CSV table of C-alpha atoms in Angstrom, one decimal:
chain,number,residue,atom,x,y,z
A,6,LEU,CA,-68.1,141.7,97.7
A,7,PHE,CA,-65.3,140.6,100.0
A,8,SER,CA,-63.1,138.7,97.9
A,9,LYS,CA,-60.0,139.9,99.8
A,10,ASP,CA,-61.0,141.1,103.0
A,11,TRP,CA,-63.4,138.8,104.8
A,12,SER,CA,-62.5,140.5,108.2
A,13,LEU,CA,-65.3,142.7,107.4
A,14,ALA,CA,-67.8,139.9,107.3
A,15,GLU,CA,-69.2,138.0,110.3
A,16,LEU,CA,-69.4,134.1,110.2
A,17,SER,CA,-71.6,132.7,113.0
A,18,GLY,CA,-72.5,129.0,113.9
A,19,GLU,CA,-71.9,125.9,111.5
A,20,VAL,CA,-69.8,127.9,108.9
A,21,GLN,CA,-66.7,126.3,107.5
A,22,GLN,CA,-64.5,127.6,104.6
A,23,THR,CA,-63.6,124.5,102.4
A,24,ILE,CA,-62.4,123.8,98.9
A,25,ASP,CA,-65.4,122.4,97.1
A,26,LYS,CA,-64.6,119.1,95.3
A,27,THR,CA,-67.1,119.8,92.3
A,28,ILE,CA,-65.8,123.1,91.4
A,29,GLY,CA,-62.2,123.1,93.1
A,30,LYS,CA,-62.9,126.6,94.6
A,31,LYS,CA,-63.0,128.1,97.8
A,32,VAL,CA,-66.6,128.2,99.3
A,33,PHE,CA,-68.3,128.9,102.8
A,34,ASN,CA,-70.6,125.7,103.8
A,35,ILE,CA,-73.3,127.0,106.1
A,36,GLY,CA,-74.8,124.2,108.1
A,37,GLY,CA,-77.4,124.0,110.8
A,38,THR,CA,-81.1,124.5,110.3
A,39,THR,CA,-81.5,127.8,112.5
A,40,ALA,CA,-81.0,130.9,110.1
A,41,ALA,CA,-80.4,133.1,113.4
A,42,SER,CA,-77.2,131.3,114.5
A,43,ASN,CA,-75.9,129.9,111.3
A,44,TYR,CA,-74.8,132.7,108.7
A,45,VAL,CA,-72.4,134.5,106.7
A,46,ALA,CA,-73.3,138.3,107.1
A,47,LEU,CA,-71.7,140.9,104.9
A,48,PRO,CA,-70.8,143.4,106.4
A,49,LYS,CA,-70.8,142.5,110.2
A,50,PRO,CA,-74.4,143.2,111.6
A,51,ALA,CA,-72.7,145.7,114.0
A,52,SER,CA,-71.4,147.9,111.1
A,53,LYS,CA,-73.5,151.1,110.9
A,54,GLU,CA,-72.1,152.0,107.5
A,55,GLY,CA,-73.5,149.2,105.4
A,56,LEU,CA,-72.2,148.1,102.1
A,57,GLY,CA,-73.6,151.3,100.0
A,58,LEU,CA,-73.5,149.4,97.0
A,59,THR,CA,-75.6,151.1,94.2
A,60,SER,CA,-75.2,148.8,91.2
A,61,PRO,CA,-78.6,147.2,90.4
A,62,TYR,CA,-77.7,143.7,90.0
A,63,LEU,CA,-76.8,141.1,92.8
A,64,TYR,CA,-75.3,137.8,91.7
A,65,LEU,CA,-75.0,135.0,94.1
A,66,GLN,CA,-73.2,131.8,93.4
A,67,LEU,CA,-74.5,129.0,95.7
A,68,LYS,CA,-75.5,125.6,96.2
A,69,LEU,CA,-78.6,124.6,98.2
A,70,SER,CA,-78.7,121.5,100.1
A,71,PRO,CA,-81.6,119.3,98.9
A,72,SER,CA,-84.6,119.2,101.2
A,73,SER,CA,-83.2,121.7,103.7
A,74,PRO,CA,-84.5,125.1,104.6
A,75,PHE,CA,-82.5,128.0,103.7
A,76,THR,CA,-82.7,132.0,104.0
A,77,ILE,CA,-81.0,134.6,102.3
A,78,HIS,CA,-81.5,138.2,103.5
A,79,PHE,CA,-80.7,141.3,101.6
A,80,ASP,CA,-81.2,144.9,103.2
A,81,VAL,CA,-81.8,147.7,100.7
A,82,VAL,CA,-82.0,151.4,101.4
A,83,THR,CA,-84.5,153.4,99.1
A,84,ASP,CA,-83.9,156.7,97.8
A,85,LYS,CA,-86.2,158.1,100.6
A,86,GLY,CA,-83.8,156.7,103.3
A,87,PHE,CA,-85.9,153.7,104.4
A,88,VAL,CA,-84.2,150.3,105.1
A,89,VAL,CA,-86.2,147.3,103.9
A,90,ARG,CA,-85.2,143.8,104.4
A,91,ILE,CA,-85.9,141.4,101.5
A,92,SER,CA,-85.8,137.6,102.8
A,93,LEU,CA,-85.8,134.7,100.2
A,94,SER,CA,-86.6,131.5,101.9
A,95,SER,CA,-87.7,127.9,101.3
A,96,ARG,CA,-89.4,128.5,104.6
A,97,TYR,CA,-92.1,130.8,103.2
A,98,SER,CA,-95.1,129.5,101.2
A,99,VAL,CA,-96.4,132.8,100.2
A,100,ALA,CA,-95.1,136.4,99.7
A,101,LYS,CA,-96.0,138.7,102.6
A,102,ARG,CA,-94.7,141.9,104.0
A,103,VAL,CA,-94.4,142.5,107.8
A,104,GLY,CA,-93.3,146.0,108.6
A,105,THR,CA,-90.2,146.5,107.0
A,106,VAL,CA,-89.3,143.0,106.2
A,107,VAL,CA,-90.8,141.4,102.9
A,108,GLN,CA,-90.7,137.4,103.0
A,109,LEU,CA,-90.5,135.6,99.6
A,110,PRO,CA,-91.0,132.2,99.0
A,111,CYS,CA,-88.0,130.5,97.1
A,112,PRO,CA,-88.9,130.5,93.3
A,113,SER,CA,-89.4,126.5,92.2
A,114,GLN,CA,-86.6,127.2,89.5
A,115,LEU,CA,-84.0,127.7,92.4
A,116,LEU,CA,-85.4,125.0,94.3
A,117,ARG,CA,-85.0,122.5,91.4
A,118,THR,CA,-81.0,123.3,91.5
A,119,ALA,CA,-80.7,122.0,94.8
A,120,GLY,CA,-77.5,119.9,95.1
A,121,ALA,CA,-75.8,121.6,92.2
A,122,TRP,CA,-74.1,125.0,91.9
A,123,THR,CA,-76.2,127.8,90.4
A,124,VAL,CA,-75.9,131.6,89.9
A,125,LEU,CA,-78.9,133.4,91.1
A,126,ALA,CA,-79.4,136.9,89.6
A,127,ILE,CA,-81.5,139.5,91.3
A,128,ASP,CA,-82.5,142.9,89.7
A,129,LEU,CA,-82.8,144.9,92.9
A,130,PRO,CA,-84.4,147.9,91.4
A,131,ILE,CA,-87.0,145.9,89.9
A,132,LEU,CA,-87.6,143.7,92.9
A,133,VAL,CA,-87.8,146.6,95.2
A,134,GLY,CA,-90.2,148.4,92.7
A,135,ARG,CA,-92.5,145.6,92.9
A,136,LEU,CA,-92.3,145.1,96.8
A,137,VAL,CA,-92.2,148.5,98.2
A,138,PRO,CA,-94.7,151.4,97.6
A,139,ALA,CA,-92.6,154.1,95.7
A,140,ASP,CA,-95.0,156.9,96.8
A,141,GLY,CA,-94.2,156.2,100.4
A,142,GLU,CA,-90.9,154.5,100.8
A,143,GLY,CA,-89.2,155.1,97.2
A,144,GLY,CA,-87.3,153.1,94.9
A,145,PHE,CA,-84.0,151.3,95.2
A,146,GLN,CA,-80.8,153.3,96.2
A,147,CYS,CA,-78.2,150.9,97.6
A,148,LEU,CA,-77.5,147.5,98.9
A,149,LYS,CA,-76.8,147.9,102.6
A,150,SER,CA,-76.0,144.2,103.6
A,151,LEU,CA,-76.4,140.5,102.5
A,152,THR,CA,-76.7,137.7,104.9
A,153,ALA,CA,-76.8,133.9,103.7
A,154,CYS,CA,-78.2,131.5,106.4
A,155,CYS,CA,-78.2,127.7,107.0
A,156,THR,CA,-77.8,124.8,104.9
A,157,LEU,CA,-76.4,126.2,101.7
A,158,SER,CA,-72.9,126.9,100.3
A,159,LEU,CA,-72.0,130.2,99.3
A,160,ARG,CA,-69.0,130.8,96.7
A,161,ALA,CA,-69.3,134.6,95.6
A,162,ALA,CA,-71.5,137.5,95.8
A,163,PHE,CA,-70.9,140.2,93.2
A,164,ILE,CA,-72.8,143.5,92.4
A,165,SER,CA,-72.7,144.6,88.9
A,166,GLU,CA,-73.9,147.2,86.5
A,167,SER,CA,-74.4,144.5,83.9
A,168,VAL,CA,-76.9,141.9,83.0
A,169,TYR,CA,-75.2,138.6,82.3
A,170,ALA,CA,-76.5,135.5,80.4
A,171,ALA,CA,-75.1,132.0,81.6
A,172,SER,CA,-72.7,132.2,78.4
A,173,SER,CA,-71.3,135.8,79.4
A,174,LEU,CA,-70.9,135.5,83.0
A,175,PRO,CA,-67.7,137.0,84.3
A,176,ARG,CA,-64.8,134.5,84.8
A,177,ASP,CA,-65.2,134.6,88.5
A,178,LEU,CA,-68.8,133.3,88.4
A,179,THR,CA,-68.0,130.6,85.8
A,180,MET,CA,-67.7,127.1,87.1
A,181,PRO,CA,-65.2,124.2,85.5
A,182,VAL,CA,-67.1,121.5,83.8
A,183,PRO,CA,-66.5,118.3,86.3
A,184,HIS,CA,-64.1,115.9,84.8
A,185,LYS,CA,-66.0,112.1,84.4
């Protein structure tokens, strides 16, 4: 999303850009345990325009810290103009909606990858369709923003028209096999 121009992103709190020793790529290590003060936000929260990305699939290349809480927020705009925040977190035990925020517990498959690099693929139209009543607020129109918070490492965030299998990921999302 911001492969060249990170000036449009906001880095807050314990965020460091480093070279990951396992994959040999630049990553953002987000520390701290407070999501509200330790994050990478795309674009800056003060931006009124947002990302406006209409492709249906969001891919995040990330590494969770074992036994540490994390949160990822993505704000979507529906075709009826509503902004809904979807929050995926290890802090939630059940899915629930509070106003315009949908809180989702982290899937166990993702938690099992903690400590290793993985690619999380999110089908935004399907997710919005299951979480937001289409008769009232509408279906997915675009991704407005993305915020990765506390105790995780983020290598890349991509939006795509295509569904990828692990074997067919674009080169930017593949990771070298570590040497033994």
